[in-house]
Tab-separated table of C-alpha atoms in Angstrom:
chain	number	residue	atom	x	y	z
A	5	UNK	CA	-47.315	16.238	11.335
A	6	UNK	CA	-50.712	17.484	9.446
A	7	UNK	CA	-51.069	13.849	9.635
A	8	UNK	CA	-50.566	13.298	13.210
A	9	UNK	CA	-52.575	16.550	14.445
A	10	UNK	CA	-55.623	15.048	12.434
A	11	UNK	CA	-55.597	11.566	13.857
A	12	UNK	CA	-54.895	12.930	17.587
A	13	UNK	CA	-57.005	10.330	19.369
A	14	UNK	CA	-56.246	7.281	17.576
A	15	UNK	CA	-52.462	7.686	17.091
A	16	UNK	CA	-52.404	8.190	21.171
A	17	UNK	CA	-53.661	4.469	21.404
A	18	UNK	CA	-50.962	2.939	18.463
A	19	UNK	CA	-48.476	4.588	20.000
A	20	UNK	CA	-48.930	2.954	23.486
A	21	UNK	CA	-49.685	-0.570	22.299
A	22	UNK	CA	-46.977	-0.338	20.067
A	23	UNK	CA	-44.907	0.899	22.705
A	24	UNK	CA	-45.631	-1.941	25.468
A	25	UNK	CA	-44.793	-3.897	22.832
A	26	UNK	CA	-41.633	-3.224	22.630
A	27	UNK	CA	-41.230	-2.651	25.735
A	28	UNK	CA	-42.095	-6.038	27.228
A	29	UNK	CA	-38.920	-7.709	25.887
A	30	UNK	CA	-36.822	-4.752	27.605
A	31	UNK	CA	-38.957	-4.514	31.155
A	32	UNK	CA	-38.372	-8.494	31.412
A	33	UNK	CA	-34.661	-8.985	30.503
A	34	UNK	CA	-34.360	-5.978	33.181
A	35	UNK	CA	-36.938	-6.602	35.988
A	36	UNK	CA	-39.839	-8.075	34.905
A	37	UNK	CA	-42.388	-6.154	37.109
A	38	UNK	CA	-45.524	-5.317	36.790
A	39	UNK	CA	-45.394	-2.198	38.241
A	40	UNK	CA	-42.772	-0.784	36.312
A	41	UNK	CA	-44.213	-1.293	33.222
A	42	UNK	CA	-47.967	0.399	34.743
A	43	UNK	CA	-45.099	3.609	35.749
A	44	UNK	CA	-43.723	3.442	32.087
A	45	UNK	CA	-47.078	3.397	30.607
A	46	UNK	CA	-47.694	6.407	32.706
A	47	UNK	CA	-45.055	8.085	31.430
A	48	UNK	CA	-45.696	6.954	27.802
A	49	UNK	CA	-49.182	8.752	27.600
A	50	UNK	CA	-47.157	12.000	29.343
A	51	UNK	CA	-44.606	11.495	26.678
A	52	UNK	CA	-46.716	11.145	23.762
A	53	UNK	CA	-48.856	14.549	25.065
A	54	UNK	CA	-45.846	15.965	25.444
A	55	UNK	CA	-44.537	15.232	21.574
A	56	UNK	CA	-47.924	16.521	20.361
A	57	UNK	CA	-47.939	19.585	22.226
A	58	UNK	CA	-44.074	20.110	20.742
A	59	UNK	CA	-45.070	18.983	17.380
A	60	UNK	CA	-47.367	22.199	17.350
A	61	UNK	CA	-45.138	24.654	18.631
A	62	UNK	CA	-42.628	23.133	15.778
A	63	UNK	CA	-45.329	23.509	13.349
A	64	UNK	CA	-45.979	27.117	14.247
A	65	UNK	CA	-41.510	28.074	13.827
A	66	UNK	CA	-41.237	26.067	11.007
A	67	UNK	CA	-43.693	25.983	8.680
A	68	UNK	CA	-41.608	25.514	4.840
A	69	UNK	CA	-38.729	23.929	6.104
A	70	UNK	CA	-39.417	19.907	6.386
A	71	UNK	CA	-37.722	18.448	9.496
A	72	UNK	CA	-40.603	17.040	10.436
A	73	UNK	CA	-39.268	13.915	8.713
A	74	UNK	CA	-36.232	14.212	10.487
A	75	UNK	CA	-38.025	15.085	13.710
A	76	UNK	CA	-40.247	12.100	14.197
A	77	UNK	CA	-37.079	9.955	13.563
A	78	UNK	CA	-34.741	11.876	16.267
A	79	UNK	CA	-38.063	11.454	19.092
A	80	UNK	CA	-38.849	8.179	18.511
A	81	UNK	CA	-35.098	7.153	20.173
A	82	UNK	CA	-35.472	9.515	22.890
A	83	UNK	CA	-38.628	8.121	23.985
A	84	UNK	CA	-37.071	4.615	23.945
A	85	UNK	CA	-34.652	5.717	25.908
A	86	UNK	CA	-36.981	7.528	28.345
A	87	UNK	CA	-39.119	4.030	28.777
A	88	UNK	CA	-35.802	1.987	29.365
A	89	UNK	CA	-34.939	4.011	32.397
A	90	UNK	CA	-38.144	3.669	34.513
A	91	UNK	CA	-37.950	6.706	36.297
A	92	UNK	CA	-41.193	8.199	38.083
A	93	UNK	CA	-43.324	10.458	36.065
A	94	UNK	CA	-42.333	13.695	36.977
A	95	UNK	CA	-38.686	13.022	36.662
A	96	UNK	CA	-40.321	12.172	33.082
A	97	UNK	CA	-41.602	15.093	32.396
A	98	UNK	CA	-38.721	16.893	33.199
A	99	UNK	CA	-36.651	14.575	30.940
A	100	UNK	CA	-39.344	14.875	27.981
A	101	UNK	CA	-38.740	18.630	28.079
A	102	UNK	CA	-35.207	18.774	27.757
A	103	UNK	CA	-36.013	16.674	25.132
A	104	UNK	CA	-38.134	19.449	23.680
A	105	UNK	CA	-35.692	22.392	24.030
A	106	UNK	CA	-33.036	20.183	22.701
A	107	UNK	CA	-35.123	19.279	19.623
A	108	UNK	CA	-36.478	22.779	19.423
A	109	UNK	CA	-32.283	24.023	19.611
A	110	UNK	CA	-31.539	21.731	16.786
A	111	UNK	CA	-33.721	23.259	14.613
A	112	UNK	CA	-32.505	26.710	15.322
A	113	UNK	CA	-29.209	25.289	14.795
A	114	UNK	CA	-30.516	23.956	11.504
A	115	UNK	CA	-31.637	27.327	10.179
A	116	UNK	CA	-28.626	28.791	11.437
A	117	UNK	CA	-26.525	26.531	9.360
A	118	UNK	CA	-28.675	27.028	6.097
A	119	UNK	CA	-28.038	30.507	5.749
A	120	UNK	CA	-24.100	30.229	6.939
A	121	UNK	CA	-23.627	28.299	3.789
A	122	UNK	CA	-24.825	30.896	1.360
A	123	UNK	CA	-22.578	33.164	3.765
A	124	UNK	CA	-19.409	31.161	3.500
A	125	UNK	CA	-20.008	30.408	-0.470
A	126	UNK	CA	-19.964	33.875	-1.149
A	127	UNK	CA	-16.537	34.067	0.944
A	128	UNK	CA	-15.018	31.592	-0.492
A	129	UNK	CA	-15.464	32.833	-3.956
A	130	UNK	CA	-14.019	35.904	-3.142
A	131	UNK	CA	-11.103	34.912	-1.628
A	132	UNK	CA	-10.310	32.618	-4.988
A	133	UNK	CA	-10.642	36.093	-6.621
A	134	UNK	CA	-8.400	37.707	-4.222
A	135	UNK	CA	-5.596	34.494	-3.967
A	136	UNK	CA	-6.485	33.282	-7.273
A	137	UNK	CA	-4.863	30.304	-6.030
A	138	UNK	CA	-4.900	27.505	-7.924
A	139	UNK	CA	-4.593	23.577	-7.707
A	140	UNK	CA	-6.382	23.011	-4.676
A	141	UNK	CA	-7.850	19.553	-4.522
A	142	UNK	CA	-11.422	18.514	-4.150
A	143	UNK	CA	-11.185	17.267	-0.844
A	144	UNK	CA	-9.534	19.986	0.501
A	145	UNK	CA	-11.891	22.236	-0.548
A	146	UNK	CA	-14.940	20.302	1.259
A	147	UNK	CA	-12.169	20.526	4.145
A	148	UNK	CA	-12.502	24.447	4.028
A	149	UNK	CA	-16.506	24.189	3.637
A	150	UNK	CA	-16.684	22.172	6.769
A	151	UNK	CA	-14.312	24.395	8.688
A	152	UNK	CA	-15.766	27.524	7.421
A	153	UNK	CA	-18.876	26.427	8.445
A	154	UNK	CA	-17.749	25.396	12.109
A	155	UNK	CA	-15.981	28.330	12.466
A	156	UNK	CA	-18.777	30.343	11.735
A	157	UNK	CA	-21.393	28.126	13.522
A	158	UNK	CA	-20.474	29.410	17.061
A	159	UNK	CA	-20.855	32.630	16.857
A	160	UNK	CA	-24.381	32.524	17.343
A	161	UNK	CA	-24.178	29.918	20.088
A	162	UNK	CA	-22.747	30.087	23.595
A	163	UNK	CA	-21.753	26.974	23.522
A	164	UNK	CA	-17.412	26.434	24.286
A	165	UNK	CA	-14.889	26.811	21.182
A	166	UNK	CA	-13.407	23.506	20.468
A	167	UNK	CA	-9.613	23.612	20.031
A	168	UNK	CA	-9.823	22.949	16.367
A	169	UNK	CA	-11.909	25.846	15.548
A	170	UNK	CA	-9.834	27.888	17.216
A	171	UNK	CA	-6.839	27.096	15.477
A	172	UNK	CA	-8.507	27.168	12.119
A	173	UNK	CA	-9.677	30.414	13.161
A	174	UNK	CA	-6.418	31.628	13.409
A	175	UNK	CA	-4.840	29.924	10.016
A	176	UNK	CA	-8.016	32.023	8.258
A	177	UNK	CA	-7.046	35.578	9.968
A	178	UNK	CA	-3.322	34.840	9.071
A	179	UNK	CA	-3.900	33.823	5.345
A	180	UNK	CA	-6.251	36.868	5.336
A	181	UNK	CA	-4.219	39.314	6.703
A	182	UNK	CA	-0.863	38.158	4.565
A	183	UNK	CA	-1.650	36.500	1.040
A	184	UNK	CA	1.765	35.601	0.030
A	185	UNK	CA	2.748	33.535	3.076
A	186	UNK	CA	5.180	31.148	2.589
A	187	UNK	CA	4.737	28.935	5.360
A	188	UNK	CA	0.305	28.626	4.484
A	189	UNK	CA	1.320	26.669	1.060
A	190	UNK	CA	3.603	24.814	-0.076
A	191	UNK	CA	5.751	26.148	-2.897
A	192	UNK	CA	6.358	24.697	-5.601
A	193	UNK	CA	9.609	23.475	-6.858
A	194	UNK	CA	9.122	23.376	-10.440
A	195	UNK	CA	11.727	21.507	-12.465
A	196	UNK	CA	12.715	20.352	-15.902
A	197	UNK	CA	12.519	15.865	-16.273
A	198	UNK	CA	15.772	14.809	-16.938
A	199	UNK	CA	16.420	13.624	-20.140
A	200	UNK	CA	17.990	10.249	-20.391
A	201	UNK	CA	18.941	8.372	-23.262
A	202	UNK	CA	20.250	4.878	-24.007
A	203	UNK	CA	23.865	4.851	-25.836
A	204	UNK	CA	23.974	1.318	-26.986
A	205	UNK	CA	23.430	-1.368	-24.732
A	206	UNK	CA	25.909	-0.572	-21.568
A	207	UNK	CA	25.520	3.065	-21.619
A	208	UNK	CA	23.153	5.695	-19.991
A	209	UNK	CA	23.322	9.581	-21.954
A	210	UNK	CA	21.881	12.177	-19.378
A	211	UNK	CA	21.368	15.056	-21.726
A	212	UNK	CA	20.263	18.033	-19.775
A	213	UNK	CA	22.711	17.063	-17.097
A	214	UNK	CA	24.617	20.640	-17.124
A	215	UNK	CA	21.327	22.547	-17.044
A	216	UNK	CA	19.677	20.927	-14.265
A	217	UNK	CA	23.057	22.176	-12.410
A	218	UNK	CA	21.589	25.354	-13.178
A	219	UNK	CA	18.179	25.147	-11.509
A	220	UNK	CA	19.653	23.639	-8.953
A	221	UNK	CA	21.945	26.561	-8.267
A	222	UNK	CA	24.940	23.554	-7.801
A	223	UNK	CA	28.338	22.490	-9.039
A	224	UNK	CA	28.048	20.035	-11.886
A	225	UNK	CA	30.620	18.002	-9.851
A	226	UNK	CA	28.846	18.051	-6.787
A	227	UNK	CA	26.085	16.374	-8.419
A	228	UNK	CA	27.973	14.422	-10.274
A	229	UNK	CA	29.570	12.713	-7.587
A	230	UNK	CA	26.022	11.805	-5.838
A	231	UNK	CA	24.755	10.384	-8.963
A	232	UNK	CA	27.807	8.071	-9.955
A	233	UNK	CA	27.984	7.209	-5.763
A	234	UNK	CA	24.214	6.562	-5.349
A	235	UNK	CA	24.075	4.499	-8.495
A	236	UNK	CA	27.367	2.734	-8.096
A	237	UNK	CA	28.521	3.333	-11.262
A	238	UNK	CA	31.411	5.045	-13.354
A	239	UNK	CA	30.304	8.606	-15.844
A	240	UNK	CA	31.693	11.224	-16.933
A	241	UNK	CA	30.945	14.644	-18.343
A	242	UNK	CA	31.648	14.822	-22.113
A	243	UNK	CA	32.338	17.580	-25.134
A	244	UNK	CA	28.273	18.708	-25.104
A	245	UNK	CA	27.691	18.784	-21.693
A	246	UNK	CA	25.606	16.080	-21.223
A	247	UNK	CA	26.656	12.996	-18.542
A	248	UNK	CA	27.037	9.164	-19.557
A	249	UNK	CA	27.266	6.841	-16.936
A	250	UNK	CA	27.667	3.350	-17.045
A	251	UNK	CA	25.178	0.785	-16.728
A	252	UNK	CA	21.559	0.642	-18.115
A	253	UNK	CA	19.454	3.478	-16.133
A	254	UNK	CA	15.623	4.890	-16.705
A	255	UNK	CA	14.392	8.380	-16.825
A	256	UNK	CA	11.789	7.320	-13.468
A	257	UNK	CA	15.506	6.019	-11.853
A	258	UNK	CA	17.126	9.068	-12.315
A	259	UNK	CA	14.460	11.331	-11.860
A	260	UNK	CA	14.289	9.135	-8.049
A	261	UNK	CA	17.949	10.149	-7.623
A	262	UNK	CA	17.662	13.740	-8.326
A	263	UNK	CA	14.560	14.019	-5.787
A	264	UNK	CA	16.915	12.308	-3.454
A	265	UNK	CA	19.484	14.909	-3.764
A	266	UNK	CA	17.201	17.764	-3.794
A	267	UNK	CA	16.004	16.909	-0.989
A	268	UNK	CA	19.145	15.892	0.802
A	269	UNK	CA	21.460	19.010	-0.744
A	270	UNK	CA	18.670	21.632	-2.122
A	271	UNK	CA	15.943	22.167	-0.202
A	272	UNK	CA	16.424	23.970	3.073
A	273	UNK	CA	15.853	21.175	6.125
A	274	UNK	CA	14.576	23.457	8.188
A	275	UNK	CA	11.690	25.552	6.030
A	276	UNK	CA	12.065	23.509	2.618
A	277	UNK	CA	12.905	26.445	0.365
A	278	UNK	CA	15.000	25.899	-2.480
A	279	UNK	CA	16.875	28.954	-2.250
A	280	UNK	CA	19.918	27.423	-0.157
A	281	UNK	CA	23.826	28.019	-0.834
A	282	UNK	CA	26.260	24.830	-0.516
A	283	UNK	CA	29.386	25.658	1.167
A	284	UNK	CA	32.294	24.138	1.959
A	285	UNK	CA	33.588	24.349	5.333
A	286	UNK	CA	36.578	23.062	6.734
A	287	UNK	CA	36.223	19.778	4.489
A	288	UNK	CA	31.984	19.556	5.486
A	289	UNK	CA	29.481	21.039	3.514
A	290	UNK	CA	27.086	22.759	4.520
A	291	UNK	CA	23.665	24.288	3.390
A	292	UNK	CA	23.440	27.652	4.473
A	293	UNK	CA	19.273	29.639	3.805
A	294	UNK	CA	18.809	32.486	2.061
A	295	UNK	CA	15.017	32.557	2.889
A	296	UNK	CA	15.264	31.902	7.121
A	297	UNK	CA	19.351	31.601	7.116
A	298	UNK	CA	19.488	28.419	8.709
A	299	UNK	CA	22.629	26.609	9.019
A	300	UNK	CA	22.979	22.966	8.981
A	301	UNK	CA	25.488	19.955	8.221
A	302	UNK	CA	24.818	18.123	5.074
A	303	UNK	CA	25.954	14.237	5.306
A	304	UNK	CA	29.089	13.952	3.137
A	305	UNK	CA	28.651	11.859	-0.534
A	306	UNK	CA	29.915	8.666	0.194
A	307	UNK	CA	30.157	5.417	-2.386
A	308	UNK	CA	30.691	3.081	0.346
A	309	UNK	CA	31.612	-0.582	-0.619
A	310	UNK	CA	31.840	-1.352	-3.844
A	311	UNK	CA	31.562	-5.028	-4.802
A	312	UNK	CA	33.506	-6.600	-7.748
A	313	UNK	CA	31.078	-6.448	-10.591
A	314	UNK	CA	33.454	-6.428	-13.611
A	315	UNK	CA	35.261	-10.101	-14.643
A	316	UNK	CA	38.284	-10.808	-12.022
A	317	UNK	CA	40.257	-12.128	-14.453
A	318	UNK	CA	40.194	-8.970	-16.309
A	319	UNK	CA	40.981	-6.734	-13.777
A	320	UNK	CA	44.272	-9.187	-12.857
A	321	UNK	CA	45.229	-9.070	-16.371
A	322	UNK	CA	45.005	-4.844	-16.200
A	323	UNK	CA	46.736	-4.643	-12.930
A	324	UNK	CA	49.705	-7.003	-13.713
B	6	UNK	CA	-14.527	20.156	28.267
B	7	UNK	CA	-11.283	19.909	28.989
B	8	UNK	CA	-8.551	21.904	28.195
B	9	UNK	CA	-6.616	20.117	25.331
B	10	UNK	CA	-3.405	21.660	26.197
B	11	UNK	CA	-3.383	20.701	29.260
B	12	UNK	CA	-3.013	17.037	28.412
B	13	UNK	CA	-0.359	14.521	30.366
B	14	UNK	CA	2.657	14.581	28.085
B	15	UNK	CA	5.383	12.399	29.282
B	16	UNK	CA	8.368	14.217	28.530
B	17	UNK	CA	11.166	11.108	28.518
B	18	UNK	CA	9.137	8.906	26.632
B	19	UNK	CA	11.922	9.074	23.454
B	20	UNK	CA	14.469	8.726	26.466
B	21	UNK	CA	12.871	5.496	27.429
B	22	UNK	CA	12.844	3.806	24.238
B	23	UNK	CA	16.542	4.974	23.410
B	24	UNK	CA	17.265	3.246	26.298
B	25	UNK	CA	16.187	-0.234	25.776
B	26	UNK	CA	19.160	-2.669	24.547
B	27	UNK	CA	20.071	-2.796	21.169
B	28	UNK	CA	23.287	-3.689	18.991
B	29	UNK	CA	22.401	-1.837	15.691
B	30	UNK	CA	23.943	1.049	16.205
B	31	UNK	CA	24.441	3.476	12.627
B	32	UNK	CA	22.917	3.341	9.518
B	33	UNK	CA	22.569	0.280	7.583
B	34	UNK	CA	23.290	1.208	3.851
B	35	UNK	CA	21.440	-0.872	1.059
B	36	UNK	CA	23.057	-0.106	-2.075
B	37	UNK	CA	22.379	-1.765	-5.806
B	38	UNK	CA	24.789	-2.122	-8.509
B	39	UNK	CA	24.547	-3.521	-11.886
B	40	UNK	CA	26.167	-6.603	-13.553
B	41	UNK	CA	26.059	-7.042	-16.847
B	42	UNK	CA	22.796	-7.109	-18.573
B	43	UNK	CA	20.199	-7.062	-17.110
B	44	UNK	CA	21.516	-8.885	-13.614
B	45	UNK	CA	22.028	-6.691	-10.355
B	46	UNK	CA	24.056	-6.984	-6.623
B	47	UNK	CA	22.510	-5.952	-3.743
B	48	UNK	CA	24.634	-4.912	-0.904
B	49	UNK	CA	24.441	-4.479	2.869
B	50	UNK	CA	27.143	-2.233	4.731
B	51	UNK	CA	27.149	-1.637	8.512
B	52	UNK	CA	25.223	-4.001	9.619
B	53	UNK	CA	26.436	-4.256	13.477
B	54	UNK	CA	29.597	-6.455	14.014
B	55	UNK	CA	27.903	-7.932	17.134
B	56	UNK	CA	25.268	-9.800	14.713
B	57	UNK	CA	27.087	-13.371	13.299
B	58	UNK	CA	26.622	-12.022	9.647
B	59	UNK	CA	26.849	-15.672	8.402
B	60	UNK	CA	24.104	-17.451	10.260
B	61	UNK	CA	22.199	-13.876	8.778
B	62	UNK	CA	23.328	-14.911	5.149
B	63	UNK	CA	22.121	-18.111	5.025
B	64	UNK	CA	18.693	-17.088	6.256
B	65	UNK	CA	18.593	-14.326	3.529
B	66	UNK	CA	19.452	-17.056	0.982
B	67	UNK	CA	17.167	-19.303	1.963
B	68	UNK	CA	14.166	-16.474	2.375
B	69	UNK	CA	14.949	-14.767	-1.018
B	70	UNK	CA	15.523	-17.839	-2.781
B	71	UNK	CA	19.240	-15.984	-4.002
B	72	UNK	CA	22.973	-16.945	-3.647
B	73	UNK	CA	24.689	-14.404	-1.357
B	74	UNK	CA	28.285	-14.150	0.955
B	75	UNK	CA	29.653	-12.241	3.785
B	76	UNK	CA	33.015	-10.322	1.988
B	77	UNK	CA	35.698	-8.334	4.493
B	78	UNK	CA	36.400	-5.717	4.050
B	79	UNK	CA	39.594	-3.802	5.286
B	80	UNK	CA	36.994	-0.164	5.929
B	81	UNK	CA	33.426	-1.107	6.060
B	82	UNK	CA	34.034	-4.566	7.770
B	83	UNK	CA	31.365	-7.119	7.150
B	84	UNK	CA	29.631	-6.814	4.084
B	85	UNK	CA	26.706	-8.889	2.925
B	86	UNK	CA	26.296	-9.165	-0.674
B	87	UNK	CA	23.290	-11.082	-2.385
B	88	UNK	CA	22.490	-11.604	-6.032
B	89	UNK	CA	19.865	-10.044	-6.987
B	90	UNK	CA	17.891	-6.603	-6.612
B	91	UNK	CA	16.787	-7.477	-2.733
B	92	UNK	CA	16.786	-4.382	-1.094
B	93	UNK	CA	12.969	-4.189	-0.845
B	94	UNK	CA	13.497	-7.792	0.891
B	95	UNK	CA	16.243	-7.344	2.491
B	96	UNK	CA	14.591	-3.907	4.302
B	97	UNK	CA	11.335	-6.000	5.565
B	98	UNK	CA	13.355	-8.708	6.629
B	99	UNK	CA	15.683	-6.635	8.876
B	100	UNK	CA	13.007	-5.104	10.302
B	101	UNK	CA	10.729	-7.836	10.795
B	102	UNK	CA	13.491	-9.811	12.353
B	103	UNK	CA	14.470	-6.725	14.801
B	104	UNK	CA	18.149	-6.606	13.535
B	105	UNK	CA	17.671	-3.278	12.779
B	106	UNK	CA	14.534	-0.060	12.409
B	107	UNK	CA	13.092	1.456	9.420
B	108	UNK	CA	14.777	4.527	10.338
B	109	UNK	CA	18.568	2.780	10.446
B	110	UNK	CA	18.148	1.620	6.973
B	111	UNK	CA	19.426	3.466	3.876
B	112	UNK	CA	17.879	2.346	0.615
B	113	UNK	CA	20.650	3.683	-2.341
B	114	UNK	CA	20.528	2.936	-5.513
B	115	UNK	CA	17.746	4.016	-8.060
């Protein structure tokens, strides 16, 4: 800008011929007259008097904060756009202004937003104090920056709510006024791997079968059942508690089959928490809430169709 | 602006799709079982009876490059049964050849 108000006269002149020179391409792809362009030239000069004059007034607000980088890049479009449509010069003017109060708001805006972010950092770390919540990811976090900052960002303005602000809004004021809200986070289910262990070559050992029965707040049978159904195999329960099933099975494999179940016979289907009942009613089970006392239908375990896997001849030799 | 809530919602677009023709009605259950060592069975139950389960067995075989058969069964009915751990296959295939949606098939099995 210092630049700019130095070199007043000169920078005038660049700016046209520059100008017309880009201009000439556009003026005869669209029209091609001569008269247009003498309007647009016009127009350039008021344009270019007019961007000085603004530059000054921006000089005079904002002295130590450098936009004016910014600035020259944001004009330089609108005056292109300004010379594209060839409108008469005082429709010009007119436009230039706006221009001027729009560049002039975006600063504002600008300073507006610099302090809201030393406002919202304090915030934020005081709400960690409060919550002390933990495990929050990265990008979640520059979520919260970004909709701290637009929710804060029209209150200076008059400018209409969008519906997202709004409803973020609303999510902050609830999590404020109520800390321990189950439905804000998710809770977590915490739970002990299952331990599974390979007894010889044809045989699966899952140790901390009877405890995991426990967490789960479920008959050992129950579980039992799903396991040997979904894996289409034979087990059993032995002398220590722990389950061996038949056929060669990894901890990851199991540990797929329990999340299956917990999902399917655990966790409540309508608000997810894991403080449900199984009951059995009239031959169906069903999962009945202690958190929201929901009541719903759980399918029934089924093995379906089993195919012969073990030699034919040996089963005809058993049977017979 | 407009108001978002005020948005055109057609309330019978589910009803429209539920509406168009198709056989597969009830899950499809894709189960696994072992064989000895380290060999596995893959088996299909419920696909729909309409559906001529043998022309669909000999395209299976011939996609996933496995040996497979169509076995009756007095409850379930048809049952395919291919050689093999195929029910990653055997889910895009039914899908991609519209015999059945994502949401009809049940994956068992580990």
């Amino acid at each position: 800008m210092a630049e700019e108000d130095a070199m007043f006269d000169p920078t005038l002149i660049k700016k046209k011929k520059k100008k017309k020179t880009a201009f000439d391409i556009d003026a005869a792809l669209a029209e091609g007259s001569g008269d247009a362009i003498e309007n647009v030239n016009n127009s350039i000069s008021n344009n270019v008097a007019d961007d000085n004059k603004e530059e000054d007034i921006d000089d005079n607000v904002d002295i130590d904060l450098d936009f004016s980088k910014k600035k020259k890049k944001k004009k330089k479009p609108f005056n292109m756009e300004e010379l594209e449509s060839t409108l008469p010069d005082g429709k010009d003017k007119e436009d230039s202004a706006l221009d001027n109060i729009t560049n002039q708001d975006d600063s504002i805006m600008d300073d507006n937003f610099d302090l809201d972010f030393s406002k919202t950092k304090k915030k934020k770390k005081k709400k960690k104090d409060l919550d002390e919540l933990i495990a929050e990811a990265d990008d979640k976090q520059d979520d919260k920056e970004n909709v701290e900052d637009s929710t804060v960002s029209w209150t200076g303005s008059d400018r209409d709510y969008t519906y997202d602000e709004l409803l973020n809004r609303v999510f902050e004021i609830m999590r404020d006024k109520n800390p321990d809200m189950v439905a804000g986070k998710k809770q977590k289910f915490v739970m002990r791997p299952p331990q599974v262990v390979k007894i010889g070559t044809k045989k699966t050992s899952f140790a901390n079968f009877t405890e995991i029965c426990k967490t789960l707040h479920r008959q050992p049978k129950h579980l039992l059942d799903f396991l040997l159904a979904e894996l289409g195999t034979s087990g059993s329960v032995d002398g220590n508690s722990q389950l061996i099933i038949k056929g060669r099975f990894q901890q990851k494999q199991i540990e797929n089959v329990l999340r299956r179940y917990i999902k399917e016979y655990v966790t409540c289907h309508t608000c997810r928490s894991p403080d449900t009942i199984l009951q059995k009613d009239t031959r169906l089970f069903f999962l009945q809430c202690e958190t929201c006392g929901s009541r719903c239908s759980v399918t029934s375990i089924k093995s379906g169709f089993q195919a012969v896997t073990a030699k034919r001849a040996a089963i005809r030799a058993k049977t017979s | 602006m407009s108001i978002q809530n005020l948005q055109t919602f057609d309330p019978f677009a589910d009803a429209n799709k539920g509406a168009d023709d198709d056989v597969q009605d009830g899950l499809v259950h894709i189960r696994i079982q072992q064989r000895n060592g380290r060999k596995t069975l893959t088996t299909v139950q419920g696909l729909s009876s309409d559906y001529d389960l043998k022309k669909i067995v000999r395209a299976c075989k011939k996609e996933f490059a496995c040996n497979g058969t169509v076995i009756e069964h007095p409850e379930y009915g048809e049952v395919l049964q291919l050689q093999g751990d195929q029910r990653e296959n055997i889910c895009q295939w039914l899908t991609k050849a519209g015999l059945a949606k994502p949401d009809q098939l049940k994956v068992h099995g580990f």
